[in-house]
């Protein structure tokens, strides 16, 4: 929140400095997750490419871009969105280690210190916040299903 606070206060040099210090923690948290997601997207798209309706769309003479946008992406992104929601869980759990290594105060460090000191109200508050975030991510994933695949929409 240093970057946001500094930007709201108009201290652009402090905001830039805080953003530069975020580069390594962001890379540590995202490299493995992005690699897994890219691999999953590739395998999902290759699986959908082998379906009969994709072959039929090409056989009808539809342009490649149209087939990719309308048929391939819609069918291939449903499992990718599911894995993305699950990957968010690993990002949230990985913040405890990253915050301790890089010395950034955050929810993970707060929860760790609260658990070490047996501060039950703080542990419950952190757990409630994490549960709320997981619930919102799962709700967002479920709503995205309906946007991507019309067959999943609630009637």
mmCIF file with all atom_site columns, C-alpha atoms in Angstrom:
data_model
loop_
_atom_site.group_PDB
_atom_site.id
_atom_site.type_symbol
_atom_site.label_atom_id
_atom_site.label_alt_id
_atom_site.label_comp_id
_atom_site.label_asym_id
_atom_site.label_entity_id
_atom_site.label_seq_id
_atom_site.pdbx_PDB_ins_code
_atom_site.Cartn_x
_atom_site.Cartn_y
_atom_site.Cartn_z
_atom_site.occupancy
_atom_site.B_iso_or_equiv
_atom_site.pdbx_formal_charge
_atom_site.auth_seq_id
_atom_site.auth_comp_id
_atom_site.auth_asym_id
_atom_site.auth_atom_id
_atom_site.pdbx_PDB_model_num
ATOM 1   C CA . UNK A 1 1   ? 0.000   0.000   0.000   1.00 0.00 ? 1   UNK A CA 1
ATOM 2   C CA . UNK A 1 2   ? 3.044   2.267   0.090   1.00 0.00 ? 2   UNK A CA 1
ATOM 3   C CA . UNK A 1 3   ? 2.702   2.914   -3.626  1.00 0.00 ? 3   UNK A CA 1
ATOM 4   C CA . UNK A 1 4   ? -0.989  3.761   -3.405  1.00 0.00 ? 4   UNK A CA 1
ATOM 5   C CA . UNK A 1 5   ? -0.546  5.966   -0.333  1.00 0.00 ? 5   UNK A CA 1
ATOM 6   C CA . UNK A 1 6   ? 2.330   7.854   -1.906  1.00 0.00 ? 6   UNK A CA 1
ATOM 7   C CA . UNK A 1 7   ? 0.457   8.312   -5.188  1.00 0.00 ? 7   UNK A CA 1
ATOM 8   C CA . UNK A 1 8   ? -2.635  9.599   -3.396  1.00 0.00 ? 8   UNK A CA 1
ATOM 9   C CA . UNK A 1 9   ? -0.484  12.032  -1.425  1.00 0.00 ? 9   UNK A CA 1
ATOM 10  C CA . UNK A 1 10  ? 1.178   13.237  -4.621  1.00 0.00 ? 10  UNK A CA 1
ATOM 11  C CA . UNK A 1 11  ? 4.649   12.028  -3.595  1.00 0.00 ? 11  UNK A CA 1
ATOM 12  C CA . UNK A 1 12  ? 5.604   10.555  -6.949  1.00 0.00 ? 12  UNK A CA 1
ATOM 13  C CA . UNK A 1 13  ? 9.254   9.958   -6.083  1.00 0.00 ? 13  UNK A CA 1
ATOM 14  C CA . UNK A 1 14  ? 8.219   7.838   -3.076  1.00 0.00 ? 14  UNK A CA 1
ATOM 15  C CA . UNK A 1 15  ? 5.622   5.990   -5.181  1.00 0.00 ? 15  UNK A CA 1
ATOM 16  C CA . UNK A 1 16  ? 8.251   5.217   -7.832  1.00 0.00 ? 16  UNK A CA 1
ATOM 17  C CA . UNK A 1 17  ? 10.696  4.000   -5.179  1.00 0.00 ? 17  UNK A CA 1
ATOM 18  C CA . UNK A 1 18  ? 8.043   1.731   -3.632  1.00 0.00 ? 18  UNK A CA 1
ATOM 19  C CA . UNK A 1 19  ? 7.122   0.367   -7.075  1.00 0.00 ? 19  UNK A CA 1
ATOM 20  C CA . UNK A 1 20  ? 10.770  -0.465  -7.755  1.00 0.00 ? 20  UNK A CA 1
ATOM 21  C CA . UNK A 1 21  ? 10.931  -2.378  -4.479  1.00 0.00 ? 21  UNK A CA 1
ATOM 22  C CA . UNK A 1 22  ? 7.880   -4.412  -5.496  1.00 0.00 ? 22  UNK A CA 1
ATOM 23  C CA . UNK A 1 23  ? 9.541   -5.921  -8.575  1.00 0.00 ? 23  UNK A CA 1
ATOM 24  C CA . UNK A 1 24  ? 11.307  -8.860  -6.876  1.00 0.00 ? 24  UNK A CA 1
ATOM 25  C CA . UNK A 1 25  ? 8.409   -9.888  -4.594  1.00 0.00 ? 25  UNK A CA 1
ATOM 26  C CA . UNK A 1 26  ? 6.018   -9.796  -7.546  1.00 0.00 ? 26  UNK A CA 1
ATOM 27  C CA . UNK A 1 27  ? 8.398   -11.895 -9.657  1.00 0.00 ? 27  UNK A CA 1
ATOM 28  C CA . UNK A 1 28  ? 8.811   -14.446 -6.868  1.00 0.00 ? 28  UNK A CA 1
ATOM 29  C CA . UNK A 1 29  ? 5.063   -14.785 -6.421  1.00 0.00 ? 29  UNK A CA 1
ATOM 30  C CA . UNK A 1 30  ? 4.097   -14.894 -10.083 1.00 0.00 ? 30  UNK A CA 1
ATOM 31  C CA . UNK A 1 31  ? 6.804   -16.785 -11.997 1.00 0.00 ? 31  UNK A CA 1
ATOM 32  C CA . UNK A 1 32  ? 5.737   -20.285 -10.995 1.00 0.00 ? 32  UNK A CA 1
ATOM 33  C CA . UNK A 1 33  ? 2.031   -19.476 -11.247 1.00 0.00 ? 33  UNK A CA 1
ATOM 34  C CA . UNK A 1 34  ? 2.349   -17.932 -14.705 1.00 0.00 ? 34  UNK A CA 1
ATOM 35  C CA . UNK A 1 35  ? 4.410   -20.885 -15.931 1.00 0.00 ? 35  UNK A CA 1
ATOM 36  C CA . UNK A 1 36  ? 1.765   -23.340 -14.726 1.00 0.00 ? 36  UNK A CA 1
ATOM 37  C CA . UNK A 1 37  ? -1.045  -21.287 -16.273 1.00 0.00 ? 37  UNK A CA 1
ATOM 38  C CA . UNK A 1 38  ? 0.731   -20.970 -19.629 1.00 0.00 ? 38  UNK A CA 1
ATOM 39  C CA . UNK A 1 39  ? 1.302   -24.714 -19.749 1.00 0.00 ? 39  UNK A CA 1
ATOM 40  C CA . UNK A 1 40  ? -2.330  -25.351 -18.842 1.00 0.00 ? 40  UNK A CA 1
ATOM 41  C CA . UNK A 1 41  ? -3.616  -22.882 -21.463 1.00 0.00 ? 41  UNK A CA 1
ATOM 42  C CA . UNK A 1 42  ? -1.527  -24.601 -24.123 1.00 0.00 ? 42  UNK A CA 1
ATOM 43  C CA . UNK A 1 43  ? -2.750  -28.089 -23.260 1.00 0.00 ? 43  UNK A CA 1
ATOM 44  C CA . UNK A 1 44  ? -6.359  -26.912 -22.996 1.00 0.00 ? 44  UNK A CA 1
ATOM 45  C CA . UNK A 1 45  ? -6.256  -25.194 -26.378 1.00 0.00 ? 45  UNK A CA 1
ATOM 46  C CA . UNK A 1 46  ? -4.579  -28.183 -28.040 1.00 0.00 ? 46  UNK A CA 1
ATOM 47  C CA . UNK A 1 47  ? -7.279  -30.453 -26.629 1.00 0.00 ? 47  UNK A CA 1
ATOM 48  C CA . UNK A 1 48  ? -10.077 -28.218 -27.943 1.00 0.00 ? 48  UNK A CA 1
ATOM 49  C CA . UNK A 1 49  ? -8.383  -27.983 -31.356 1.00 0.00 ? 49  UNK A CA 1
ATOM 50  C CA . UNK A 1 50  ? -8.895  -31.746 -31.759 1.00 0.00 ? 50  UNK A CA 1
ATOM 51  C CA . UNK A 1 51  ? -12.681 -31.482 -31.287 1.00 0.00 ? 51  UNK A CA 1
ATOM 52  C CA . UNK A 1 52  ? -14.967 -32.190 -34.233 1.00 0.00 ? 52  UNK A CA 1
ATOM 53  C CA . UNK A 1 53  ? -16.745 -28.826 -34.160 1.00 0.00 ? 53  UNK A CA 1
ATOM 54  C CA . UNK A 1 54  ? -13.438 -26.990 -34.658 1.00 0.00 ? 54  UNK A CA 1
ATOM 55  C CA . UNK A 1 55  ? -12.650 -29.183 -37.649 1.00 0.00 ? 55  UNK A CA 1
ATOM 56  C CA . UNK A 1 56  ? -16.177 -28.566 -38.954 1.00 0.00 ? 56  UNK A CA 1
ATOM 57  C CA . UNK A 1 57  ? -15.754 -24.796 -38.594 1.00 0.00 ? 57  UNK A CA 1
ATOM 58  C CA . UNK A 1 58  ? -12.552 -24.934 -40.637 1.00 0.00 ? 58  UNK A CA 1
ATOM 59  C CA . UNK A 1 59  ? -14.259 -27.210 -43.178 1.00 0.00 ? 59  UNK A CA 1
ATOM 60  C CA . UNK A 1 60  ? -17.083 -24.661 -43.611 1.00 0.00 ? 60  UNK A CA 1
ATOM 61  C CA . UNK A 1 61  ? -14.443 -22.146 -44.628 1.00 0.00 ? 61  UNK A CA 1
ATOM 62  C CA . UNK A 1 62  ? -14.644 -19.841 -41.619 1.00 0.00 ? 62  UNK A CA 1
ATOM 63  C CA . UNK A 1 63  ? -11.634 -17.550 -41.198 1.00 0.00 ? 63  UNK A CA 1
ATOM 64  C CA . UNK A 1 64  ? -9.024  -18.726 -38.726 1.00 0.00 ? 64  UNK A CA 1
ATOM 65  C CA . UNK A 1 65  ? -9.438  -15.683 -36.486 1.00 0.00 ? 65  UNK A CA 1
ATOM 66  C CA . UNK A 1 66  ? -13.167 -16.256 -36.184 1.00 0.00 ? 66  UNK A CA 1
ATOM 67  C CA . UNK A 1 67  ? -12.721 -19.927 -35.364 1.00 0.00 ? 67  UNK A CA 1
ATOM 68  C CA . UNK A 1 68  ? -10.126 -19.099 -32.737 1.00 0.00 ? 68  UNK A CA 1
ATOM 69  C CA . UNK A 1 69  ? -12.182 -16.342 -31.085 1.00 0.00 ? 69  UNK A CA 1
ATOM 70  C CA . UNK A 1 70  ? -15.636 -17.844 -31.200 1.00 0.00 ? 70  UNK A CA 1
ATOM 71  C CA . UNK A 1 71  ? -15.044 -21.552 -30.891 1.00 0.00 ? 71  UNK A CA 1
ATOM 72  C CA . UNK A 1 72  ? -11.608 -22.259 -29.512 1.00 0.00 ? 72  UNK A CA 1
ATOM 73  C CA . UNK A 1 73  ? -11.287 -19.570 -26.842 1.00 0.00 ? 73  UNK A CA 1
ATOM 74  C CA . UNK A 1 74  ? -14.781 -20.028 -25.446 1.00 0.00 ? 74  UNK A CA 1
ATOM 75  C CA . UNK A 1 75  ? -14.378 -23.753 -24.974 1.00 0.00 ? 75  UNK A CA 1
ATOM 76  C CA . UNK A 1 76  ? -10.739 -23.639 -23.939 1.00 0.00 ? 76  UNK A CA 1
ATOM 77  C CA . UNK A 1 77  ? -10.952 -20.896 -21.336 1.00 0.00 ? 77  UNK A CA 1
ATOM 78  C CA . UNK A 1 78  ? -13.413 -22.601 -18.971 1.00 0.00 ? 78  UNK A CA 1
ATOM 79  C CA . UNK A 1 79  ? -10.825 -24.985 -17.455 1.00 0.00 ? 79  UNK A CA 1
ATOM 80  C CA . UNK A 1 80  ? -8.205  -22.220 -17.528 1.00 0.00 ? 80  UNK A CA 1
ATOM 81  C CA . UNK A 1 81  ? -10.419 -19.970 -15.414 1.00 0.00 ? 81  UNK A CA 1
ATOM 82  C CA . UNK A 1 82  ? -10.881 -22.806 -12.931 1.00 0.00 ? 82  UNK A CA 1
ATOM 83  C CA . UNK A 1 83  ? -7.137  -23.280 -12.590 1.00 0.00 ? 83  UNK A CA 1
ATOM 84  C CA . UNK A 1 84  ? -6.635  -19.511 -12.336 1.00 0.00 ? 84  UNK A CA 1
ATOM 85  C CA . UNK A 1 85  ? -8.976  -19.387 -9.353  1.00 0.00 ? 85  UNK A CA 1
ATOM 86  C CA . UNK A 1 86  ? -7.053  -22.216 -7.723  1.00 0.00 ? 86  UNK A CA 1
ATOM 87  C CA . UNK A 1 87  ? -3.732  -20.556 -8.543  1.00 0.00 ? 87  UNK A CA 1
ATOM 88  C CA . UNK A 1 88  ? -4.887  -17.488 -6.653  1.00 0.00 ? 88  UNK A CA 1
ATOM 89  C CA . UNK A 1 89  ? -4.974  -19.655 -3.527  1.00 0.00 ? 89  UNK A CA 1
ATOM 90  C CA . UNK A 1 90  ? -1.306  -20.527 -3.936  1.00 0.00 ? 90  UNK A CA 1
ATOM 91  C CA . UNK A 1 91  ? -0.450  -16.854 -4.456  1.00 0.00 ? 91  UNK A CA 1
ATOM 92  C CA . UNK A 1 92  ? -2.250  -15.874 -1.270  1.00 0.00 ? 92  UNK A CA 1
ATOM 93  C CA . UNK A 1 93  ? -0.574  -18.613 0.738   1.00 0.00 ? 93  UNK A CA 1
ATOM 94  C CA . UNK A 1 94  ? 2.846   -17.770 -0.709  1.00 0.00 ? 94  UNK A CA 1
ATOM 95  C CA . UNK A 1 95  ? 2.693   -14.197 0.519   1.00 0.00 ? 95  UNK A CA 1
ATOM 96  C CA . UNK A 1 96  ? 3.631   -15.222 4.070   1.00 0.00 ? 96  UNK A CA 1
ATOM 97  C CA . UNK A 1 97  ? 7.054   -16.429 2.969   1.00 0.00 ? 97  UNK A CA 1
ATOM 98  C CA . UNK A 1 98  ? 7.619   -13.580 0.502   1.00 0.00 ? 98  UNK A CA 1
ATOM 99  C CA . UNK A 1 99  ? 6.660   -10.932 3.063   1.00 0.00 ? 99  UNK A CA 1
ATOM 100 C CA . UNK A 1 100 ? 9.078   -12.407 5.597   1.00 0.00 ? 100 UNK A CA 1
ATOM 101 C CA . UNK A 1 101 ? 11.945  -12.658 3.104   1.00 0.00 ? 101 UNK A CA 1
ATOM 102 C CA . UNK A 1 102 ? 11.563  -9.169  1.657   1.00 0.00 ? 102 UNK A CA 1
ATOM 103 C CA . UNK A 1 103 ? 10.538  -7.467  4.899   1.00 0.00 ? 103 UNK A CA 1
ATOM 104 C CA . UNK A 1 104 ? 7.246   -6.094  3.605   1.00 0.00 ? 104 UNK A CA 1
ATOM 105 C CA . UNK A 1 105 ? 4.564   -5.816  6.251   1.00 0.00 ? 105 UNK A CA 1
ATOM 106 C CA . UNK A 1 106 ? 1.345   -7.414  5.075   1.00 0.00 ? 106 UNK A CA 1
ATOM 107 C CA . UNK A 1 107 ? -1.482  -9.769  5.925   1.00 0.00 ? 107 UNK A CA 1
ATOM 108 C CA . UNK A 1 108 ? 0.731   -12.855 5.804   1.00 0.00 ? 108 UNK A CA 1
ATOM 109 C CA . UNK A 1 109 ? 3.240   -11.424 8.240   1.00 0.00 ? 109 UNK A CA 1
ATOM 110 C CA . UNK A 1 110 ? 0.417   -10.151 10.467  1.00 0.00 ? 110 UNK A CA 1
ATOM 111 C CA . UNK A 1 111 ? -1.208  -13.592 10.538  1.00 0.00 ? 111 UNK A CA 1
ATOM 112 C CA . UNK A 1 112 ? 2.138   -15.275 11.257  1.00 0.00 ? 112 UNK A CA 1
ATOM 113 C CA . UNK A 1 113 ? 2.914   -12.939 14.155  1.00 0.00 ? 113 UNK A CA 1
ATOM 114 C CA . UNK A 1 114 ? -0.608  -13.334 15.507  1.00 0.00 ? 114 UNK A CA 1
ATOM 115 C CA . UNK A 1 115 ? -0.334  -17.116 15.413  1.00 0.00 ? 115 UNK A CA 1
ATOM 116 C CA . UNK A 1 116 ? 3.063   -16.994 17.112  1.00 0.00 ? 116 UNK A CA 1
ATOM 117 C CA . UNK A 1 117 ? 1.679   -14.808 19.903  1.00 0.00 ? 117 UNK A CA 1
ATOM 118 C CA . UNK A 1 118 ? -1.586  -16.808 20.133  1.00 0.00 ? 118 UNK A CA 1
ATOM 119 C CA . UNK A 1 119 ? -3.614  -13.646 19.539  1.00 0.00 ? 119 UNK A CA 1
ATOM 120 C CA . UNK A 1 120 ? -6.946  -15.319 18.822  1.00 0.00 ? 120 UNK A CA 1
ATOM 121 C CA . UNK A 1 121 ? -8.961  -12.258 17.696  1.00 0.00 ? 121 UNK A CA 1
ATOM 122 C CA . UNK A 1 122 ? -6.226  -11.331 15.204  1.00 0.00 ? 122 UNK A CA 1
ATOM 123 C CA . UNK A 1 123 ? -6.036  -14.924 13.925  1.00 0.00 ? 123 UNK A CA 1
ATOM 124 C CA . UNK A 1 124 ? -9.810  -15.006 13.486  1.00 0.00 ? 124 UNK A CA 1
ATOM 125 C CA . UNK A 1 125 ? -9.780  -11.653 11.699  1.00 0.00 ? 125 UNK A CA 1
ATOM 126 C CA . UNK A 1 126 ? -7.046  -12.714 9.302   1.00 0.00 ? 126 UNK A CA 1
ATOM 127 C CA . UNK A 1 127 ? -8.778  -16.049 8.687   1.00 0.00 ? 127 UNK A CA 1
ATOM 128 C CA . UNK A 1 128 ? -12.089 -14.305 8.055   1.00 0.00 ? 128 UNK A CA 1
ATOM 129 C CA . UNK A 1 129 ? -10.461 -11.931 5.579   1.00 0.00 ? 129 UNK A CA 1
ATOM 130 C CA . UNK A 1 130 ? -8.751  -14.773 3.701   1.00 0.00 ? 130 UNK A CA 1
ATOM 131 C CA . UNK A 1 131 ? -12.031 -16.744 3.628   1.00 0.00 ? 131 UNK A CA 1
ATOM 132 C CA . UNK A 1 132 ? -13.830 -13.675 2.255   1.00 0.00 ? 132 UNK A CA 1
ATOM 133 C CA . UNK A 1 133 ? -11.220 -13.228 -0.469  1.00 0.00 ? 133 UNK A CA 1
ATOM 134 C CA . UNK A 1 134 ? -11.445 -16.929 -1.439  1.00 0.00 ? 134 UNK A CA 1
ATOM 135 C CA . UNK A 1 135 ? -15.233 -16.677 -1.575  1.00 0.00 ? 135 UNK A CA 1
ATOM 136 C CA . UNK A 1 136 ? -15.101 -13.585 -3.785  1.00 0.00 ? 136 UNK A CA 1
ATOM 137 C CA . UNK A 1 137 ? -12.563 -15.220 -6.117  1.00 0.00 ? 137 UNK A CA 1
ATOM 138 C CA . UNK A 1 138 ? -14.732 -18.332 -6.434  1.00 0.00 ? 138 UNK A CA 1
ATOM 139 C CA . UNK A 1 139 ? -17.815 -16.179 -7.094  1.00 0.00 ? 139 UNK A CA 1
ATOM 140 C CA . UNK A 1 140 ? -15.915 -14.273 -9.774  1.00 0.00 ? 140 UNK A CA 1
ATOM 141 C CA . UNK A 1 141 ? -14.798 -17.546 -11.379 1.00 0.00 ? 141 UNK A CA 1
ATOM 142 C CA . UNK A 1 142 ? -18.384 -18.825 -11.404 1.00 0.00 ? 142 UNK A CA 1
ATOM 143 C CA . UNK A 1 143 ? -19.665 -15.599 -12.956 1.00 0.00 ? 143 UNK A CA 1
ATOM 144 C CA . UNK A 1 144 ? -16.943 -15.705 -15.613 1.00 0.00 ? 144 UNK A CA 1
ATOM 145 C CA . UNK A 1 145 ? -18.117 -19.187 -16.597 1.00 0.00 ? 145 UNK A CA 1
ATOM 146 C CA . UNK A 1 146 ? -21.447 -17.692 -17.657 1.00 0.00 ? 146 UNK A CA 1
ATOM 147 C CA . UNK A 1 147 ? -19.767 -14.945 -19.674 1.00 0.00 ? 147 UNK A CA 1
ATOM 148 C CA . UNK A 1 148 ? -17.486 -17.288 -21.561 1.00 0.00 ? 148 UNK A CA 1
ATOM 149 C CA . UNK A 1 149 ? -19.759 -20.274 -22.139 1.00 0.00 ? 149 UNK A CA 1
ATOM 150 C CA . UNK A 1 150 ? -23.454 -19.472 -22.758 1.00 0.00 ? 150 UNK A CA 1
ATOM 151 C CA . UNK A 1 151 ? -24.418 -23.079 -21.984 1.00 0.00 ? 151 UNK A CA 1
ATOM 152 C CA . UNK A 1 152 ? -23.497 -22.511 -18.329 1.00 0.00 ? 152 UNK A CA 1
ATOM 153 C CA . UNK A 1 153 ? -25.681 -19.422 -17.805 1.00 0.00 ? 153 UNK A CA 1
ATOM 154 C CA . UNK A 1 154 ? -28.489 -19.628 -15.276 1.00 0.00 ? 154 UNK A CA 1
ATOM 155 C CA . UNK A 1 155 ? -31.895 -19.475 -16.957 1.00 0.00 ? 155 UNK A CA 1
#
